[in-house]
Amino acid sequence: MRKIYFIVCLMTTYIAYSAWVYTGGTGSVVKMESAAQNGKRIWQRSNCQNCHQLFGLGGYMGPDLTSVTTDKRRGANYARAIILSGGNNMPNYHFTASEADDIIAYLDHVNKAATANIR
Ligand code: HEC
Protein backbone atom coordinates (compact mmCIF):
# COMPACT_ATOMS: atom_id res chain seq x y z
CA MET A 1 0.00 0.00 0.00
CA ARG A 2 2.87 2.37 0.77
CA LYS A 3 4.26 1.64 -2.69
CA ILE A 4 1.15 3.09 -4.37
CA TYR A 5 1.46 6.34 -2.35
CA PHE A 6 5.05 6.60 -3.44
CA ILE A 7 4.15 6.15 -7.13
CA VAL A 8 1.24 8.64 -6.90
CA CYS A 9 3.57 11.10 -5.24
CA LEU A 10 6.18 10.70 -8.00
CA MET A 11 3.56 11.10 -10.74
CA THR A 12 2.08 14.21 -9.12
CA THR A 13 5.53 15.75 -8.86
CA TYR A 14 6.24 14.85 -12.49
CA ILE A 15 2.96 16.38 -13.71
CA ALA A 16 3.46 19.55 -11.65
CA TYR A 17 7.04 19.91 -12.87
CA SER A 18 6.01 19.37 -16.53
CA ALA A 19 3.23 21.97 -16.21
CA TRP A 20 5.73 24.44 -14.73
CA VAL A 21 8.31 23.84 -17.50
CA TYR A 22 5.84 23.95 -20.41
CA THR A 23 3.97 27.07 -19.27
CA GLY A 24 7.11 29.03 -18.31
CA GLY A 25 7.67 30.53 -21.80
CA THR A 26 11.02 31.46 -23.29
CA GLY A 27 11.96 34.83 -21.86
CA SER A 28 15.42 34.85 -23.43
CA VAL A 29 14.31 35.05 -27.08
CA VAL A 30 16.19 37.86 -28.83
CA LYS A 31 14.05 39.61 -31.48
CA MET A 32 15.53 39.51 -34.97
CA GLU A 33 15.86 42.84 -36.84
CA SER A 34 14.91 42.94 -40.54
CA ALA A 35 18.56 43.29 -41.67
CA ALA A 36 19.39 40.15 -39.71
CA GLN A 37 16.40 38.36 -41.25
CA ASN A 38 17.70 39.22 -44.69
CA GLY A 39 21.18 38.10 -43.67
CA LYS A 40 19.72 34.79 -42.55
CA ARG A 41 18.07 34.31 -45.96
CA ILE A 42 21.42 35.00 -47.68
CA TRP A 43 23.13 32.61 -45.24
CA GLN A 44 20.65 29.85 -46.10
CA ARG A 45 20.60 30.55 -49.85
CA SER A 46 24.43 30.53 -50.02
CA ASN A 47 24.82 27.30 -48.01
CA CYS A 48 27.32 28.89 -45.59
CA GLN A 49 26.35 26.13 -43.12
CA ASN A 50 28.00 23.54 -45.38
CA CYS A 51 31.41 24.79 -44.27
CA HIS A 52 30.67 26.79 -41.09
CA GLN A 53 29.13 25.95 -37.73
CA LEU A 54 26.69 28.05 -35.70
CA PHE A 55 26.28 26.86 -32.10
CA GLY A 56 28.66 24.03 -33.02
CA LEU A 57 26.40 22.66 -35.78
CA GLY A 58 27.36 22.66 -39.46
CA GLY A 59 30.30 21.84 -41.71
CA TYR A 60 33.90 21.73 -40.53
CA MET A 61 35.82 23.15 -43.46
CA GLY A 62 35.61 26.71 -42.12
CA PRO A 63 35.66 28.04 -38.55
CA ASP A 64 32.67 28.31 -36.17
CA LEU A 65 31.05 31.73 -36.63
CA THR A 66 28.78 31.86 -33.53
CA SER A 67 30.80 34.61 -31.85
CA VAL A 68 32.86 35.90 -34.78
CA THR A 69 31.48 39.47 -34.54
CA THR A 70 32.79 40.06 -31.00
CA ASP A 71 35.75 37.68 -31.01
CA LYS A 72 38.88 39.63 -29.92
CA ARG A 73 41.06 38.12 -32.63
CA ARG A 74 38.47 38.35 -35.46
CA GLY A 75 35.61 40.85 -35.01
CA ALA A 76 32.94 42.27 -37.34
CA ASN A 77 35.30 44.22 -39.64
CA TYR A 78 37.50 41.20 -40.27
CA ALA A 79 34.46 38.98 -40.89
CA ARG A 80 33.01 41.57 -43.26
CA ALA A 81 36.29 41.70 -45.25
CA ILE A 82 36.35 37.89 -45.66
CA ILE A 83 32.66 37.82 -46.62
CA LEU A 84 33.28 40.47 -49.30
CA SER A 85 36.47 39.04 -50.78
CA GLY A 86 36.62 35.34 -49.83
CA GLY A 87 39.77 33.58 -48.57
CA ASN A 88 42.08 30.73 -49.50
CA ASN A 89 39.33 28.14 -49.20
CA MET A 90 36.38 30.45 -48.63
CA PRO A 91 34.53 31.23 -51.89
CA ASN A 92 34.11 34.83 -53.07
CA TYR A 93 30.36 35.28 -53.47
CA HIS A 94 30.70 38.82 -54.91
CA PHE A 95 28.26 40.15 -52.32
CA THR A 96 27.28 43.83 -52.36
CA ALA A 97 28.23 45.96 -49.33
CA SER A 98 24.64 45.91 -48.07
CA GLU A 99 24.40 42.12 -48.40
CA ALA A 100 27.61 41.83 -46.35
CA ASP A 101 26.12 44.19 -43.73
CA ASP A 102 23.00 42.02 -43.52
CA ILE A 103 25.08 38.85 -43.05
CA ILE A 104 27.03 40.61 -40.29
CA ALA A 105 23.70 41.68 -38.70
CA TYR A 106 22.62 38.03 -38.76
CA LEU A 107 25.91 36.79 -37.27
CA ASP A 108 25.60 39.50 -34.62
CA HIS A 109 22.07 38.31 -33.83
CA VAL A 110 23.30 34.72 -33.50
CA ASN A 111 26.04 35.94 -31.19
CA LYS A 112 23.56 37.84 -28.98
CA ALA A 113 21.19 34.86 -28.90
CA ALA A 114 24.11 32.65 -27.88
CA THR A 115 25.01 34.86 -24.95
CA ALA A 116 21.47 36.03 -23.95
CA ASN A 117 21.52 34.04 -20.73
CA ILE A 118 25.11 34.78 -19.76
CA ARG A 119 25.49 37.68 -17.34
C1 HEC B 1 33.44 25.91 -49.31
C2 HEC B 1 33.38 26.18 -47.89
C3 HEC B 1 32.89 27.53 -47.42
C4 HEC B 1 31.68 28.11 -47.66
C5 HEC B 1 30.52 27.58 -48.50
C6 HEC B 1 31.69 29.36 -46.92
N1 HEC B 1 32.87 29.51 -46.26
FE1 HEC B 1 33.40 31.03 -45.01
N2 HEC B 1 35.24 30.24 -44.76
C7 HEC B 1 35.67 29.03 -45.26
C8 HEC B 1 37.04 28.79 -44.83
C9 HEC B 1 37.85 27.55 -45.15
C10 HEC B 1 37.42 29.90 -44.05
C11 HEC B 1 38.79 30.16 -43.38
C12 HEC B 1 39.58 31.13 -44.22
C13 HEC B 1 40.08 30.48 -45.48
O1 HEC B 1 40.81 29.46 -45.41
O2 HEC B 1 39.70 30.93 -46.56
C14 HEC B 1 36.26 30.80 -44.02
C15 HEC B 1 36.24 31.99 -43.34
C16 HEC B 1 35.09 32.75 -43.14
C17 HEC B 1 35.01 33.90 -42.26
C18 HEC B 1 36.12 34.45 -41.40
C19 HEC B 1 36.07 33.75 -40.05
C20 HEC B 1 37.41 33.35 -39.52
O3 HEC B 1 37.45 33.01 -38.32
O4 HEC B 1 38.40 33.34 -40.26
C21 HEC B 1 33.73 34.37 -42.35
C22 HEC B 1 33.13 35.54 -41.59
C23 HEC B 1 33.02 33.52 -43.28
N3 HEC B 1 33.89 32.55 -43.75
C24 HEC B 1 31.69 33.69 -43.63
C25 HEC B 1 31.04 32.92 -44.58
C26 HEC B 1 29.69 33.18 -45.04
C27 HEC B 1 28.81 34.32 -44.54
C28 HEC B 1 29.40 32.23 -45.98
C29 HEC B 1 28.17 32.13 -46.84
C30 HEC B 1 27.78 33.30 -47.57
C31 HEC B 1 30.56 31.35 -46.07
N4 HEC B 1 31.52 31.80 -45.22
C32 HEC B 1 30.62 30.24 -46.90
C33 HEC B 1 34.92 28.17 -46.04
C34 HEC B 1 33.64 28.42 -46.54
JSON list of C-alpha atoms in Angstrom, two decimals, residues 10-116:
[
{"chain": "A", "resi": 10, "resn": "LEU", "atom": "CA", "xyz": [6.18, 10.70, -8.00]},
{"chain": "A", "resi": 11, "resn": "MET", "atom": "CA", "xyz": [3.56, 11.10, -10.74]},
{"chain": "A", "resi": 12, "resn": "THR", "atom": "CA", "xyz": [2.08, 14.21, -9.12]},
{"chain": "A", "resi": 13, "resn": "THR", "atom": "CA", "xyz": [5.53, 15.75, -8.86]},
{"chain": "A", "resi": 14, "resn": "TYR", "atom": "CA", "xyz": [6.24, 14.85, -12.49]},
{"chain": "A", "resi": 15, "resn": "ILE", "atom": "CA", "xyz": [2.96, 16.38, -13.71]},
{"chain": "A", "resi": 16, "resn": "ALA", "atom": "CA", "xyz": [3.46, 19.55, -11.65]},
{"chain": "A", "resi": 17, "resn": "TYR", "atom": "CA", "xyz": [7.04, 19.91, -12.87]},
{"chain": "A", "resi": 18, "resn": "SER", "atom": "CA", "xyz": [6.01, 19.37, -16.53]},
{"chain": "A", "resi": 19, "resn": "ALA", "atom": "CA", "xyz": [3.23, 21.97, -16.21]},
{"chain": "A", "resi": 20, "resn": "TRP", "atom": "CA", "xyz": [5.73, 24.44, -14.73]},
{"chain": "A", "resi": 21, "resn": "VAL", "atom": "CA", "xyz": [8.31, 23.84, -17.50]},
{"chain": "A", "resi": 22, "resn": "TYR", "atom": "CA", "xyz": [5.84, 23.95, -20.41]},
{"chain": "A", "resi": 23, "resn": "THR", "atom": "CA", "xyz": [3.97, 27.07, -19.27]},
{"chain": "A", "resi": 24, "resn": "GLY", "atom": "CA", "xyz": [7.11, 29.03, -18.31]},
{"chain": "A", "resi": 25, "resn": "GLY", "atom": "CA", "xyz": [7.67, 30.53, -21.80]},
{"chain": "A", "resi": 26, "resn": "THR", "atom": "CA", "xyz": [11.02, 31.46, -23.29]},
{"chain": "A", "resi": 27, "resn": "GLY", "atom": "CA", "xyz": [11.96, 34.83, -21.86]},
{"chain": "A", "resi": 28, "resn": "SER", "atom": "CA", "xyz": [15.42, 34.85, -23.43]},
{"chain": "A", "resi": 29, "resn": "VAL", "atom": "CA", "xyz": [14.31, 35.05, -27.08]},
{"chain": "A", "resi": 30, "resn": "VAL", "atom": "CA", "xyz": [16.19, 37.86, -28.83]},
{"chain": "A", "resi": 31, "resn": "LYS", "atom": "CA", "xyz": [14.05, 39.61, -31.48]},
{"chain": "A", "resi": 32, "resn": "MET", "atom": "CA", "xyz": [15.53, 39.51, -34.97]},
{"chain": "A", "resi": 33, "resn": "GLU", "atom": "CA", "xyz": [15.86, 42.84, -36.84]},
{"chain": "A", "resi": 34, "resn": "SER", "atom": "CA", "xyz": [14.91, 42.94, -40.54]},
{"chain": "A", "resi": 35, "resn": "ALA", "atom": "CA", "xyz": [18.56, 43.29, -41.67]},
{"chain": "A", "resi": 36, "resn": "ALA", "atom": "CA", "xyz": [19.39, 40.15, -39.71]},
{"chain": "A", "resi": 37, "resn": "GLN", "atom": "CA", "xyz": [16.40, 38.36, -41.25]},
{"chain": "A", "resi": 38, "resn": "ASN", "atom": "CA", "xyz": [17.70, 39.22, -44.69]},
{"chain": "A", "resi": 39, "resn": "GLY", "atom": "CA", "xyz": [21.18, 38.10, -43.67]},
{"chain": "A", "resi": 40, "resn": "LYS", "atom": "CA", "xyz": [19.72, 34.79, -42.55]},
{"chain": "A", "resi": 41, "resn": "ARG", "atom": "CA", "xyz": [18.07, 34.31, -45.96]},
{"chain": "A", "resi": 42, "resn": "ILE", "atom": "CA", "xyz": [21.42, 35.00, -47.68]},
{"chain": "A", "resi": 43, "resn": "TRP", "atom": "CA", "xyz": [23.13, 32.61, -45.24]},
{"chain": "A", "resi": 44, "resn": "GLN", "atom": "CA", "xyz": [20.65, 29.85, -46.10]},
{"chain": "A", "resi": 45, "resn": "ARG", "atom": "CA", "xyz": [20.60, 30.55, -49.85]},
{"chain": "A", "resi": 46, "resn": "SER", "atom": "CA", "xyz": [24.43, 30.53, -50.02]},
{"chain": "A", "resi": 47, "resn": "ASN", "atom": "CA", "xyz": [24.82, 27.30, -48.01]},
{"chain": "A", "resi": 48, "resn": "CYS", "atom": "CA", "xyz": [27.32, 28.89, -45.59]},
{"chain": "A", "resi": 49, "resn": "GLN", "atom": "CA", "xyz": [26.35, 26.13, -43.12]},
{"chain": "A", "resi": 50, "resn": "ASN", "atom": "CA", "xyz": [28.00, 23.54, -45.38]},
{"chain": "A", "resi": 51, "resn": "CYS", "atom": "CA", "xyz": [31.41, 24.79, -44.27]},
{"chain": "A", "resi": 52, "resn": "HIS", "atom": "CA", "xyz": [30.67, 26.79, -41.09]},
{"chain": "A", "resi": 53, "resn": "GLN", "atom": "CA", "xyz": [29.13, 25.95, -37.73]},
{"chain": "A", "resi": 54, "resn": "LEU", "atom": "CA", "xyz": [26.69, 28.05, -35.70]},
{"chain": "A", "resi": 55, "resn": "PHE", "atom": "CA", "xyz": [26.28, 26.86, -32.10]},
{"chain": "A", "resi": 56, "resn": "GLY", "atom": "CA", "xyz": [28.66, 24.03, -33.02]},
{"chain": "A", "resi": 57, "resn": "LEU", "atom": "CA", "xyz": [26.40, 22.66, -35.78]},
{"chain": "A", "resi": 58, "resn": "GLY", "atom": "CA", "xyz": [27.36, 22.66, -39.46]},
{"chain": "A", "resi": 59, "resn": "GLY", "atom": "CA", "xyz": [30.30, 21.84, -41.71]},
{"chain": "A", "resi": 60, "resn": "TYR", "atom": "CA", "xyz": [33.90, 21.73, -40.53]},
{"chain": "A", "resi": 61, "resn": "MET", "atom": "CA", "xyz": [35.82, 23.15, -43.46]},
{"chain": "A", "resi": 62, "resn": "GLY", "atom": "CA", "xyz": [35.61, 26.71, -42.12]},
{"chain": "A", "resi": 63, "resn": "PRO", "atom": "CA", "xyz": [35.66, 28.04, -38.55]},
{"chain": "A", "resi": 64, "resn": "ASP", "atom": "CA", "xyz": [32.67, 28.31, -36.17]},
{"chain": "A", "resi": 65, "resn": "LEU", "atom": "CA", "xyz": [31.05, 31.73, -36.63]},
{"chain": "A", "resi": 66, "resn": "THR", "atom": "CA", "xyz": [28.78, 31.86, -33.53]},
{"chain": "A", "resi": 67, "resn": "SER", "atom": "CA", "xyz": [30.80, 34.61, -31.85]},
{"chain": "A", "resi": 68, "resn": "VAL", "atom": "CA", "xyz": [32.86, 35.90, -34.78]},
{"chain": "A", "resi": 69, "resn": "THR", "atom": "CA", "xyz": [31.48, 39.47, -34.54]},
{"chain": "A", "resi": 70, "resn": "THR", "atom": "CA", "xyz": [32.79, 40.06, -31.00]},
{"chain": "A", "resi": 71, "resn": "ASP", "atom": "CA", "xyz": [35.75, 37.68, -31.01]},
{"chain": "A", "resi": 72, "resn": "LYS", "atom": "CA", "xyz": [38.88, 39.63, -29.92]},
{"chain": "A", "resi": 73, "resn": "ARG", "atom": "CA", "xyz": [41.06, 38.12, -32.63]},
{"chain": "A", "resi": 74, "resn": "ARG", "atom": "CA", "xyz": [38.47, 38.35, -35.46]},
{"chain": "A", "resi": 75, "resn": "GLY", "atom": "CA", "xyz": [35.61, 40.85, -35.01]},
{"chain": "A", "resi": 76, "resn": "ALA", "atom": "CA", "xyz": [32.94, 42.27, -37.34]},
{"chain": "A", "resi": 77, "resn": "ASN", "atom": "CA", "xyz": [35.30, 44.22, -39.64]},
{"chain": "A", "resi": 78, "resn": "TYR", "atom": "CA", "xyz": [37.50, 41.20, -40.27]},
{"chain": "A", "resi": 79, "resn": "ALA", "atom": "CA", "xyz": [34.46, 38.98, -40.89]},
{"chain": "A", "resi": 80, "resn": "ARG", "atom": "CA", "xyz": [33.01, 41.57, -43.26]},
{"chain": "A", "resi": 81, "resn": "ALA", "atom": "CA", "xyz": [36.29, 41.70, -45.25]},
{"chain": "A", "resi": 82, "resn": "ILE", "atom": "CA", "xyz": [36.35, 37.89, -45.66]},
{"chain": "A", "resi": 83, "resn": "ILE", "atom": "CA", "xyz": [32.66, 37.82, -46.62]},
{"chain": "A", "resi": 84, "resn": "LEU", "atom": "CA", "xyz": [33.28, 40.47, -49.30]},
{"chain": "A", "resi": 85, "resn": "SER", "atom": "CA", "xyz": [36.47, 39.04, -50.78]},
{"chain": "A", "resi": 86, "resn": "GLY", "atom": "CA", "xyz": [36.62, 35.34, -49.83]},
{"chain": "A", "resi": 87, "resn": "GLY", "atom": "CA", "xyz": [39.77, 33.58, -48.57]},
{"chain": "A", "resi": 88, "resn": "ASN", "atom": "CA", "xyz": [42.08, 30.73, -49.50]},
{"chain": "A", "resi": 89, "resn": "ASN", "atom": "CA", "xyz": [39.33, 28.14, -49.20]},
{"chain": "A", "resi": 90, "resn": "MET", "atom": "CA", "xyz": [36.38, 30.45, -48.63]},
{"chain": "A", "resi": 91, "resn": "PRO", "atom": "CA", "xyz": [34.53, 31.23, -51.89]},
{"chain": "A", "resi": 92, "resn": "ASN", "atom": "CA", "xyz": [34.11, 34.83, -53.07]},
{"chain": "A", "resi": 93, "resn": "TYR", "atom": "CA", "xyz": [30.36, 35.28, -53.47]},
{"chain": "A", "resi": 94, "resn": "HIS", "atom": "CA", "xyz": [30.70, 38.82, -54.91]},
{"chain": "A", "resi": 95, "resn": "PHE", "atom": "CA", "xyz": [28.26, 40.15, -52.32]},
{"chain": "A", "resi": 96, "resn": "THR", "atom": "CA", "xyz": [27.28, 43.83, -52.36]},
{"chain": "A", "resi": 97, "resn": "ALA", "atom": "CA", "xyz": [28.23, 45.96, -49.33]},
{"chain": "A", "resi": 98, "resn": "SER", "atom": "CA", "xyz": [24.64, 45.91, -48.07]},
{"chain": "A", "resi": 99, "resn": "GLU", "atom": "CA", "xyz": [24.40, 42.12, -48.40]},
{"chain": "A", "resi": 100, "resn": "ALA", "atom": "CA", "xyz": [27.61, 41.83, -46.35]},
{"chain": "A", "resi": 101, "resn": "ASP", "atom": "CA", "xyz": [26.12, 44.19, -43.73]},
{"chain": "A", "resi": 102, "resn": "ASP", "atom": "CA", "xyz": [23.00, 42.02, -43.52]},
{"chain": "A", "resi": 103, "resn": "ILE", "atom": "CA", "xyz": [25.08, 38.85, -43.05]},
{"chain": "A", "resi": 104, "resn": "ILE", "atom": "CA", "xyz": [27.03, 40.61, -40.29]},
{"chain": "A", "resi": 105, "resn": "ALA", "atom": "CA", "xyz": [23.70, 41.68, -38.70]},
{"chain": "A", "resi": 106, "resn": "TYR", "atom": "CA", "xyz": [22.62, 38.03, -38.76]},
{"chain": "A", "resi": 107, "resn": "LEU", "atom": "CA", "xyz": [25.91, 36.79, -37.27]},
{"chain": "A", "resi": 108, "resn": "ASP", "atom": "CA", "xyz": [25.60, 39.50, -34.62]},
{"chain": "A", "resi": 109, "resn": "HIS", "atom": "CA", "xyz": [22.07, 38.31, -33.83]},
{"chain": "A", "resi": 110, "resn": "VAL", "atom": "CA", "xyz": [23.30, 34.72, -33.50]},
{"chain": "A", "resi": 111, "resn": "ASN", "atom": "CA", "xyz": [26.04, 35.94, -31.19]},
{"chain": "A", "resi": 112, "resn": "LYS", "atom": "CA", "xyz": [23.56, 37.84, -28.98]},
{"chain": "A", "resi": 113, "resn": "ALA", "atom": "CA", "xyz": [21.19, 34.86, -28.90]},
{"chain": "A", "resi": 114, "resn": "ALA", "atom": "CA", "xyz": [24.11, 32.65, -27.88]},
{"chain": "A", "resi": 115, "resn": "THR", "atom": "CA", "xyz": [25.01, 34.86, -24.95]},
{"chain": "A", "resi": 116, "resn": "ALA", "atom": "CA", "xyz": [21.47, 36.03, -23.95]}
]
